[in-house]
mmCIF file of C-alpha atoms in Angstrom:
data_model
loop_
_atom_site.group_PDB
_atom_site.id
_atom_site.type_symbol
_atom_site.label_atom_id
_atom_site.label_comp_id
_atom_site.label_asym_id
_atom_site.label_seq_id
_atom_site.Cartn_x
_atom_site.Cartn_y
_atom_site.Cartn_z
ATOM 1 C CA UNK A 1 -91.733 -7.237 31.070
ATOM 2 C CA UNK A 2 -92.918 -3.942 29.762
ATOM 3 C CA UNK A 3 -90.728 -2.084 32.243
ATOM 4 C CA UNK A 4 -87.763 -4.194 31.250
ATOM 5 C CA UNK A 5 -88.357 -3.274 27.541
ATOM 6 C CA UNK A 6 -88.449 0.338 28.421
ATOM 7 C CA UNK A 7 -85.126 0.117 30.266
ATOM 8 C CA UNK A 8 -83.395 -1.973 27.629
ATOM 9 C CA UNK A 9 -84.960 -0.114 24.627
ATOM 10 C CA UNK A 10 -82.940 2.073 22.392
ATOM 11 C CA UNK A 11 -83.754 4.906 20.081
ATOM 12 C CA UNK A 12 -83.238 3.680 16.540
ATOM 13 C CA UNK A 13 -83.361 5.411 13.146
ATOM 14 C CA UNK A 14 -84.361 2.808 10.480
ATOM 15 C CA UNK A 15 -83.705 3.133 6.741
ATOM 16 C CA UNK A 16 -85.381 0.904 4.150
ATOM 17 C CA UNK A 17 -88.442 0.370 6.304
ATOM 18 C CA UNK A 18 -90.774 0.187 3.200
ATOM 19 C CA UNK A 19 -89.051 -2.948 1.837
ATOM 20 C CA UNK A 20 -90.050 -6.483 2.727
ATOM 21 C CA UNK A 21 -87.116 -7.019 5.069
ATOM 22 C CA UNK A 22 -87.324 -3.479 6.416
ATOM 23 C CA UNK A 23 -90.860 -4.025 7.531
ATOM 24 C CA UNK A 24 -89.938 -7.219 9.312
ATOM 25 C CA UNK A 25 -87.055 -5.407 11.016
ATOM 26 C CA UNK A 26 -89.345 -2.597 12.103
ATOM 27 C CA UNK A 27 -91.752 -5.079 13.722
ATOM 28 C CA UNK A 28 -88.868 -6.908 15.375
ATOM 29 C CA UNK A 29 -87.383 -3.722 16.777
ATOM 30 C CA UNK A 30 -90.673 -2.574 18.082
ATOM 31 C CA UNK A 31 -91.375 -5.932 19.716
ATOM 32 C CA UNK A 32 -87.997 -5.723 21.440
ATOM 33 C CA UNK A 33 -89.038 -2.452 23.024
ATOM 34 C CA UNK A 34 -87.024 -0.021 20.875
ATOM 35 C CA UNK A 35 -88.301 3.392 19.819
ATOM 36 C CA UNK A 36 -88.020 3.420 16.009
ATOM 37 C CA UNK A 37 -87.997 6.433 13.719
ATOM 38 C CA UNK A 38 -88.275 5.526 9.993
ATOM 39 C CA UNK A 39 -86.451 7.652 7.405
ATOM 40 C CA UNK A 40 -88.061 7.223 3.976
ATOM 41 C CA UNK A 41 -87.774 8.816 0.551
ATOM 42 C CA UNK A 42 -90.396 11.323 -0.681
ATOM 43 C CA UNK A 43 -93.586 9.585 -1.884
ATOM 44 C CA UNK A 44 -93.153 6.475 0.291
ATOM 45 C CA UNK A 45 -96.071 5.018 2.130
ATOM 46 C CA UNK A 46 -96.188 5.450 5.880
ATOM 47 C CA UNK A 47 -94.712 2.490 7.627
ATOM 48 C CA UNK A 48 -94.812 3.321 11.340
ATOM 49 C CA UNK A 49 -95.958 5.880 13.836
ATOM 50 C CA UNK A 50 -92.751 7.907 13.567
ATOM 51 C CA UNK A 51 -91.715 8.696 9.954
ATOM 52 C CA UNK A 52 -89.396 11.318 8.520
ATOM 53 C CA UNK A 53 -88.956 12.089 4.867
ATOM 54 C CA UNK A 54 -85.885 13.072 2.949
ATOM 55 C CA UNK A 55 -83.775 12.441 -0.088
ATOM 56 C CA UNK A 56 -80.379 10.884 0.657
ATOM 57 C CA UNK A 57 -79.093 12.057 -2.752
ATOM 58 C CA UNK A 58 -79.187 15.570 -1.389
ATOM 59 C CA UNK A 59 -76.083 16.402 0.681
ATOM 60 C CA UNK A 60 -76.991 16.950 4.299
ATOM 61 C CA UNK A 61 -80.513 15.617 3.989
ATOM 62 C CA UNK A 62 -80.095 12.777 6.466
ATOM 63 C CA UNK A 63 -78.729 15.136 9.213
ATOM 64 C CA UNK A 64 -81.474 17.737 8.584
ATOM 65 C CA UNK A 65 -84.560 15.676 7.971
ATOM 66 C CA UNK A 66 -83.553 12.391 9.653
ATOM 67 C CA UNK A 67 -81.444 13.005 12.736
ATOM 68 C CA UNK A 68 -82.870 16.494 13.282
ATOM 69 C CA UNK A 69 -80.249 17.200 15.976
ATOM 70 C CA UNK A 70 -81.786 14.545 18.258
ATOM 71 C CA UNK A 71 -80.105 11.672 20.081
ATOM 72 C CA UNK A 72 -80.148 8.228 18.547
ATOM 73 C CA UNK A 73 -78.444 5.125 19.866
ATOM 74 C CA UNK A 74 -78.318 3.341 16.530
ATOM 75 C CA UNK A 75 -78.857 3.446 12.842
ATOM 76 C CA UNK A 76 -80.221 0.305 11.195
ATOM 77 C CA UNK A 77 -80.169 0.179 7.340
ATOM 78 C CA UNK A 78 -82.119 -2.219 5.176
ATOM 79 C CA UNK A 79 -81.959 -0.102 1.983
ATOM 80 C CA UNK A 80 -80.362 -1.308 -1.190
ATOM 81 C CA UNK A 81 -80.345 -0.533 -4.892
ATOM 82 C CA UNK A 82 -83.370 -1.932 -6.602
ATOM 83 C CA UNK A 83 -81.801 -3.329 -9.842
ATOM 84 C CA UNK A 84 -78.124 -3.837 -8.975
ATOM 85 C CA UNK A 85 -77.215 -1.902 -12.154
ATOM 86 C CA UNK A 86 -73.811 -0.099 -11.628
ATOM 87 C CA UNK A 87 -74.999 3.494 -11.452
ATOM 88 C CA UNK A 88 -77.878 2.584 -9.115
ATOM 89 C CA UNK A 89 -75.647 0.393 -6.900
ATOM 90 C CA UNK A 90 -72.949 3.041 -6.376
ATOM 91 C CA UNK A 91 -75.588 5.775 -5.737
ATOM 92 C CA UNK A 92 -77.472 3.744 -3.094
ATOM 93 C CA UNK A 93 -75.343 0.876 -1.784
ATOM 94 C CA UNK A 94 -72.304 3.099 -1.404
ATOM 95 C CA UNK A 95 -72.924 6.900 -1.757
ATOM 96 C CA UNK A 96 -76.229 7.073 0.134
ATOM 97 C CA UNK A 97 -74.812 4.921 2.903
ATOM 98 C CA UNK A 98 -71.708 7.086 3.134
ATOM 99 C CA UNK A 99 -73.946 10.107 3.638
ATOM 100 C CA UNK A 100 -75.735 8.345 6.432
ATOM 101 C CA UNK A 101 -72.508 7.133 8.063
ATOM 102 C CA UNK A 102 -70.898 10.622 8.052
ATOM 103 C CA UNK A 103 -73.972 12.233 9.597
ATOM 104 C CA UNK A 104 -74.369 9.484 12.185
ATOM 105 C CA UNK A 105 -70.816 9.769 13.311
ATOM 106 C CA UNK A 106 -71.029 13.534 13.594
ATOM 107 C CA UNK A 107 -74.200 13.181 15.702
ATOM 108 C CA UNK A 108 -72.588 10.696 18.064
ATOM 109 C CA UNK A 109 -74.676 7.682 17.069
ATOM 110 C CA UNK A 110 -73.137 4.633 18.771
ATOM 111 C CA UNK A 111 -73.928 1.719 16.449
ATOM 112 C CA UNK A 112 -74.633 1.037 12.780
ATOM 113 C CA UNK A 113 -76.346 -2.181 11.804
ATOM 114 C CA UNK A 114 -76.158 -2.883 8.060
ATOM 115 C CA UNK A 115 -78.132 -5.379 5.952
ATOM 116 C CA UNK A 116 -75.708 -6.560 3.231
ATOM 117 C CA UNK A 117 -75.648 -9.804 1.272
ATOM 118 C CA UNK A 118 -73.684 -13.060 1.366
ATOM 119 C CA UNK A 119 -72.795 -12.844 -2.313
ATOM 120 C CA UNK A 120 -70.285 -10.073 -1.646
ATOM 121 C CA UNK A 121 -67.813 -12.702 -0.398
ATOM 122 C CA UNK A 122 -67.066 -13.536 -4.066
ATOM 123 C CA UNK A 123 -67.463 -10.209 -5.816
ATOM 124 C CA UNK A 124 -67.788 -10.344 -9.617
ATOM 125 C CA UNK A 125 -70.466 -7.680 -10.078
ATOM 126 C CA UNK A 126 -70.590 -3.903 -9.570
ATOM 127 C CA UNK A 127 -73.341 -4.009 -6.946
ATOM 128 C CA UNK A 128 -71.239 -6.431 -4.839
ATOM 129 C CA UNK A 129 -68.239 -4.055 -5.213
ATOM 130 C CA UNK A 130 -70.366 -1.143 -4.135
ATOM 131 C CA UNK A 131 -71.671 -2.987 -1.085
ATOM 132 C CA UNK A 132 -68.149 -4.149 -0.145
ATOM 133 C CA UNK A 133 -66.735 -0.616 -0.508
ATOM 134 C CA UNK A 134 -69.301 0.626 2.160
ATOM 135 C CA UNK A 135 -68.755 -2.406 4.372
ATOM 136 C CA UNK A 136 -65.045 -1.567 4.457
ATOM 137 C CA UNK A 137 -65.772 2.132 5.154
ATOM 138 C CA UNK A 138 -68.152 1.189 8.017
ATOM 139 C CA UNK A 139 -65.799 -1.397 9.564
ATOM 140 C CA UNK A 140 -62.923 1.138 9.450
ATOM 141 C CA UNK A 141 -64.950 4.120 10.695
ATOM 142 C CA UNK A 142 -64.409 3.422 14.459
ATOM 143 C CA UNK A 143 -68.192 3.310 14.919
ATOM 144 C CA UNK A 144 -69.756 0.228 16.509
ATOM 145 C CA UNK A 145 -71.166 -1.956 13.736
ATOM 146 C CA UNK A 146 -72.794 -5.249 12.738
ATOM 147 C CA UNK A 147 -72.747 -6.220 9.065
ATOM 148 C CA UNK A 148 -75.406 -8.889 8.373
ATOM 149 C CA UNK A 149 -74.967 -11.006 5.257
ATOM 150 C CA UNK A 150 -78.074 -13.182 4.778
ATOM 151 C CA UNK A 151 -78.390 -16.071 2.420
ATOM 152 C CA UNK A 152 -81.405 -16.362 0.106
ATOM 153 C CA UNK A 153 -84.833 -15.012 0.878
ATOM 154 C CA UNK A 154 -88.045 -17.035 0.638
ATOM 155 C CA UNK A 155 -89.646 -14.742 -1.916
ATOM 156 C CA UNK A 156 -86.672 -15.009 -4.272
ATOM 157 C CA UNK A 157 -87.098 -18.758 -4.255
ATOM 158 C CA UNK A 158 -90.873 -18.776 -4.697
ATOM 159 C CA UNK A 159 -91.203 -17.390 -8.205
ATOM 160 C CA UNK A 160 -92.052 -20.694 -9.863
ATOM 161 C CA UNK A 161 -94.911 -21.644 -7.566
ATOM 162 C CA UNK A 162 -97.560 -20.519 -10.104
ATOM 163 C CA UNK A 163 -95.733 -22.308 -12.953
ATOM 164 C CA UNK A 164 -95.899 -25.589 -11.088
ATOM 165 C CA UNK A 165 -99.573 -25.018 -10.097
ATOM 166 C CA UNK A 166 -100.334 -24.461 -13.790
ATOM 167 C CA UNK A 167 -98.725 -27.802 -14.732
ATOM 168 C CA UNK A 168 -95.664 -26.192 -16.337
ATOM 169 C CA UNK A 169 -92.129 -27.540 -15.803
ATOM 170 C CA UNK A 170 -89.903 -26.198 -13.108
ATOM 171 C CA UNK A 171 -86.942 -24.387 -14.656
ATOM 172 C CA UNK A 172 -83.459 -25.453 -13.654
ATOM 173 C CA UNK A 173 -80.012 -24.178 -14.652
ATOM 174 C CA UNK A 174 -77.716 -27.001 -15.535
ATOM 175 C CA UNK A 175 -78.644 -30.162 -13.585
ATOM 176 C CA UNK A 176 -80.355 -28.203 -10.759
ATOM 177 C CA UNK A 177 -77.566 -29.024 -8.349
ATOM 178 C CA UNK A 178 -75.107 -26.305 -9.228
ATOM 179 C CA UNK A 179 -76.108 -24.243 -6.169
ATOM 180 C CA UNK A 180 -77.398 -24.650 -2.699
ATOM 181 C CA UNK A 181 -78.572 -22.264 0.043
ATOM 182 C CA UNK A 182 -80.074 -22.039 3.535
ATOM 183 C CA UNK A 183 -82.889 -19.586 2.959
ATOM 184 C CA UNK A 184 -84.037 -17.399 5.788
ATOM 185 C CA UNK A 185 -87.566 -15.965 6.376
ATOM 186 C CA UNK A 186 -88.334 -12.331 6.594
ATOM 187 C CA UNK A 187 -89.484 -12.621 10.194
ATOM 188 C CA UNK A 188 -86.459 -14.645 11.328
ATOM 189 C CA UNK A 189 -84.052 -12.274 9.600
ATOM 190 C CA UNK A 190 -85.880 -9.236 11.124
ATOM 191 C CA UNK A 191 -85.405 -10.809 14.550
ATOM 192 C CA UNK A 192 -81.766 -11.515 13.901
ATOM 193 C CA UNK A 193 -81.027 -7.944 12.739
ATOM 194 C CA UNK A 194 -82.920 -6.453 15.739
ATOM 195 C CA UNK A 195 -80.772 -8.676 18.020
ATOM 196 C CA UNK A 196 -77.619 -7.046 16.721
ATOM 197 C CA UNK A 197 -78.479 -4.114 19.035
ATOM 198 C CA UNK A 198 -78.416 -6.236 22.158
ATOM 199 C CA UNK A 199 -76.280 -9.382 21.559
ATOM 200 C CA UNK A 200 -72.535 -8.681 22.257
ATOM 201 C CA UNK A 201 -71.473 -11.661 20.108
ATOM 202 C CA UNK A 202 -72.921 -9.813 17.093
ATOM 203 C CA UNK A 203 -70.973 -6.587 17.858
ATOM 204 C CA UNK A 204 -68.263 -5.366 15.459
ATOM 205 C CA UNK A 205 -68.515 -8.414 13.217
ATOM 206 C CA UNK A 206 -69.405 -9.484 9.670
ATOM 207 C CA UNK A 207 -72.288 -11.959 10.215
ATOM 208 C CA UNK A 208 -73.262 -14.462 7.526
ATOM 209 C CA UNK A 209 -76.586 -15.967 8.429
ATOM 210 C CA UNK A 210 -79.018 -18.533 7.021
ATOM 211 C CA UNK A 211 -82.237 -20.055 8.055
ATOM 212 C CA UNK A 212 -82.525 -23.557 9.680
ATOM 213 C CA UNK A 213 -80.829 -26.248 7.517
ATOM 214 C CA UNK A 214 -80.127 -28.405 5.770
ATOM 215 C CA UNK A 215 -78.893 -26.620 2.659
ATOM 216 C CA UNK A 216 -81.134 -27.237 -0.329
ATOM 217 C CA UNK A 217 -80.676 -27.212 -4.114
ATOM 218 C CA UNK A 218 -83.052 -25.947 -6.809
ATOM 219 C CA UNK A 219 -83.999 -29.474 -7.873
ATOM 220 C CA UNK A 220 -85.021 -30.263 -4.253
ATOM 221 C CA UNK A 221 -87.098 -27.101 -4.168
ATOM 222 C CA UNK A 222 -88.854 -28.170 -7.360
ATOM 223 C CA UNK A 223 -89.567 -31.717 -6.130
ATOM 224 C CA UNK A 224 -91.066 -30.279 -2.983
ATOM 225 C CA UNK A 225 -93.420 -28.013 -4.983
ATOM 226 C CA UNK A 226 -94.592 -30.845 -7.121
ATOM 227 C CA UNK A 227 -95.204 -32.912 -4.049
ATOM 228 C CA UNK A 228 -97.231 -30.169 -2.318
ATOM 229 C CA UNK A 229 -99.263 -29.335 -5.403
ATOM 230 C CA UNK A 230 -99.908 -32.952 -6.342
ATOM 231 C CA UNK A 231 -98.347 -32.403 -9.773
ATOM 232 C CA UNK A 232 -96.157 -34.825 -11.659
ATOM 233 C CA UNK A 233 -92.467 -33.782 -11.547
ATOM 234 C CA UNK A 234 -91.442 -32.030 -14.726
ATOM 235 C CA UNK A 235 -88.188 -30.133 -15.113
ATOM 236 C CA UNK A 236 -86.806 -28.004 -17.949
ATOM 237 C CA UNK A 237 -83.011 -27.673 -17.910
ATOM 238 C CA UNK A 238 -81.452 -24.441 -19.147
ATOM 239 C CA UNK A 239 -77.805 -24.824 -20.126
ATOM 240 C CA UNK A 240 -75.460 -22.368 -18.417
ATOM 241 C CA UNK A 241 -73.803 -21.954 -21.823
ATOM 242 C CA UNK A 242 -76.967 -20.333 -23.081
ATOM 243 C CA UNK A 243 -76.673 -17.631 -20.387
ATOM 244 C CA UNK A 244 -73.018 -17.160 -21.282
ATOM 245 C CA UNK A 245 -74.000 -16.561 -24.899
ATOM 246 C CA UNK A 246 -76.569 -13.964 -23.766
ATOM 247 C CA UNK A 247 -74.096 -12.194 -21.548
ATOM 248 C CA UNK A 248 -71.483 -12.174 -24.314
ATOM 249 C CA UNK A 249 -73.893 -10.811 -26.924
ATOM 250 C CA UNK A 250 -75.152 -8.069 -24.583
ATOM 251 C CA UNK A 251 -71.601 -7.188 -23.551
ATOM 252 C CA UNK A 252 -70.595 -6.795 -27.185
ATOM 253 C CA UNK A 253 -73.603 -4.559 -27.877
ATOM 254 C CA UNK A 254 -72.783 -2.644 -24.732
ATOM 255 C CA UNK A 255 -69.601 -1.300 -26.257
ATOM 256 C CA UNK A 256 -71.722 1.195 -28.211
ATOM 257 C CA UNK A 257 -74.906 1.391 -26.145
ATOM 258 C CA UNK A 258 -75.312 2.336 -22.467
ATOM 259 C CA UNK A 259 -78.727 0.612 -22.407
ATOM 260 C CA UNK A 260 -77.097 -2.644 -23.602
ATOM 261 C CA UNK A 261 -74.327 -2.275 -21.033
ATOM 262 C CA UNK A 262 -76.974 -2.084 -18.318
ATOM 263 C CA UNK A 263 -78.739 -5.209 -19.721
ATOM 264 C CA UNK A 264 -75.467 -7.040 -19.830
ATOM 265 C CA UNK A 265 -74.866 -6.319 -16.171
ATOM 266 C CA UNK A 266 -78.384 -7.570 -15.301
ATOM 267 C CA UNK A 267 -77.651 -10.786 -17.321
ATOM 268 C CA UNK A 268 -74.372 -11.221 -15.374
ATOM 269 C CA UNK A 269 -76.344 -10.883 -12.185
ATOM 270 C CA UNK A 270 -78.768 -13.608 -13.300
ATOM 271 C CA UNK A 271 -75.912 -15.908 -14.277
ATOM 272 C CA UNK A 272 -74.171 -15.319 -10.909
ATOM 273 C CA UNK A 273 -77.228 -16.413 -8.925
ATOM 274 C CA UNK A 274 -77.791 -19.375 -11.276
ATOM 275 C CA UNK A 275 -74.231 -20.716 -10.651
ATOM 276 C CA UNK A 276 -73.144 -19.557 -7.171
ATOM 277 C CA UNK A 277 -74.276 -21.001 -3.945
ATOM 278 C CA UNK A 278 -75.609 -18.670 -1.228
ATOM 279 C CA UNK A 279 -73.499 -20.283 1.492
ATOM 280 C CA UNK A 280 -70.266 -19.299 3.345
ATOM 281 C CA UNK A 281 -67.285 -19.586 0.995
ATOM 282 C CA UNK A 282 -64.413 -21.601 2.507
ATOM 283 C CA UNK A 283 -61.346 -19.946 0.938
ATOM 284 C CA UNK A 284 -58.972 -22.612 2.096
ATOM 285 C CA UNK A 285 -61.014 -25.449 0.626
ATOM 286 C CA UNK A 286 -62.084 -23.522 -2.428
ATOM 287 C CA UNK A 287 -65.761 -24.394 -2.042
ATOM 288 C CA UNK A 288 -69.022 -23.327 -0.456
ATOM 289 C CA UNK A 289 -69.662 -24.800 2.938
ATOM 290 C CA UNK A 290 -73.119 -25.592 4.316
ATOM 291 C CA UNK A 291 -71.456 -26.633 7.595
ATOM 292 C CA UNK A 292 -69.835 -23.210 8.086
ATOM 293 C CA UNK A 293 -73.009 -21.327 7.220
ATOM 294 C CA UNK A 294 -74.669 -20.239 10.563
ATOM 295 C CA UNK A 295 -78.343 -20.972 11.048
ATOM 296 C CA UNK A 296 -80.991 -18.897 12.810
ATOM 297 C CA UNK A 297 -84.776 -19.009 13.150
ATOM 298 C CA UNK A 298 -87.514 -21.521 12.953
ATOM 299 C CA UNK A 299 -89.262 -21.501 9.570
ATOM 300 C CA UNK A 300 -87.803 -23.390 6.639
ATOM 301 C CA UNK A 301 -88.484 -22.709 2.954
ATOM 302 C CA UNK A 302 -90.481 -25.930 2.739
ATOM 303 C CA UNK A 303 -92.667 -24.729 5.694
ATOM 304 C CA UNK A 304 -93.272 -21.528 3.701
ATOM 305 C CA UNK A 305 -94.079 -23.482 0.553
ATOM 306 C CA UNK A 306 -96.716 -25.464 2.415
ATOM 307 C CA UNK A 307 -98.423 -22.252 3.669
ATOM 308 C CA UNK A 308 -98.093 -20.694 0.233
ATOM 309 C CA UNK A 309 -99.752 -23.654 -1.502
ATOM 310 C CA UNK A 310 -102.561 -23.637 1.073
ATOM 311 C CA UNK A 311 -103.137 -19.939 0.404
ATOM 312 C CA UNK A 312 -102.204 -18.849 3.940
ATOM 313 C CA UNK A 313 -99.531 -16.430 2.688
ATOM 314 C CA UNK A 314 -98.689 -14.741 -0.548
ATOM 315 C CA UNK A 315 -95.351 -13.762 -2.103
ATOM 316 C CA UNK A 316 -94.692 -10.041 -1.558
ATOM 317 C CA UNK A 317 -93.122 -8.678 -4.684
ATOM 318 C CA UNK A 318 -91.709 -5.684 -2.875
ATOM 319 C CA UNK A 319 -87.926 -5.385 -2.421
ATOM 320 C CA UNK A 320 -85.423 -3.567 -0.347
ATOM 321 C CA UNK A 321 -86.421 0.072 -0.017
ATOM 322 C CA UNK A 322 -84.332 2.444 -2.152
ATOM 323 C CA UNK A 323 -83.509 6.095 -2.180
#
């Protein structure tokens, strides 16, 4: 088995390895027998035996400090803007990735695997437009690619565990059934992304991916948490109209204040996730489709909730690594 791994292993340059998904991808790549070099921003914590440091906002930094004139079979990127604010999104999700793509092409790297997001299929926000702009550049570059668009992550759906434990109500937008998703675990997503280097059916494709079904709504998540904690079900419903009013007020203030413009965009992001499902969008039918959303992996969100309530795991508040 070890000899097989050596023969099939590739030399991979990984970006975003300090984030939660990036760490899972690093482990999966190493388990698959690949040699991984991590490229991180200055001041980042060491994440593996082979780490190189550089600032992607500096022209030429990725070629100089990352590739270093060496041969790599693939680049895998799990980096993303931290806030999703317009300036940050275009600097990281687009410009930094364009820097990487240009240098990788010039160096003869054969494949680029990109962690994107399923929400770009219905772009209404600047960070989605920035991600899409790079997706289009990558797909049209002539370089081998895999663009992975995962559904929701476990950690993003675990923020109310402590509220429920404390006997507080579970917060819902609208009736709690406005959205649905098939969340995927860090480990399963890491394995899926690593597989993009070896599985031909993942080559040169945009790949929406969720965890094992069925799709679940926020009210179902809340009911499960009440069941696991032994608490009586209590829900507090937040009208979507309230969010609209907040977005409207901040947008108005944003006409004269850059800080308010940024807050308005963050409010729009919150509203988007409160009202849009993280499933494949069926354009013909004009609806989200759980049936068309591919599934991968073994652990469900409810499995994770059980382990979380028992104290076997904790919610990592880290995010995608940024530059």
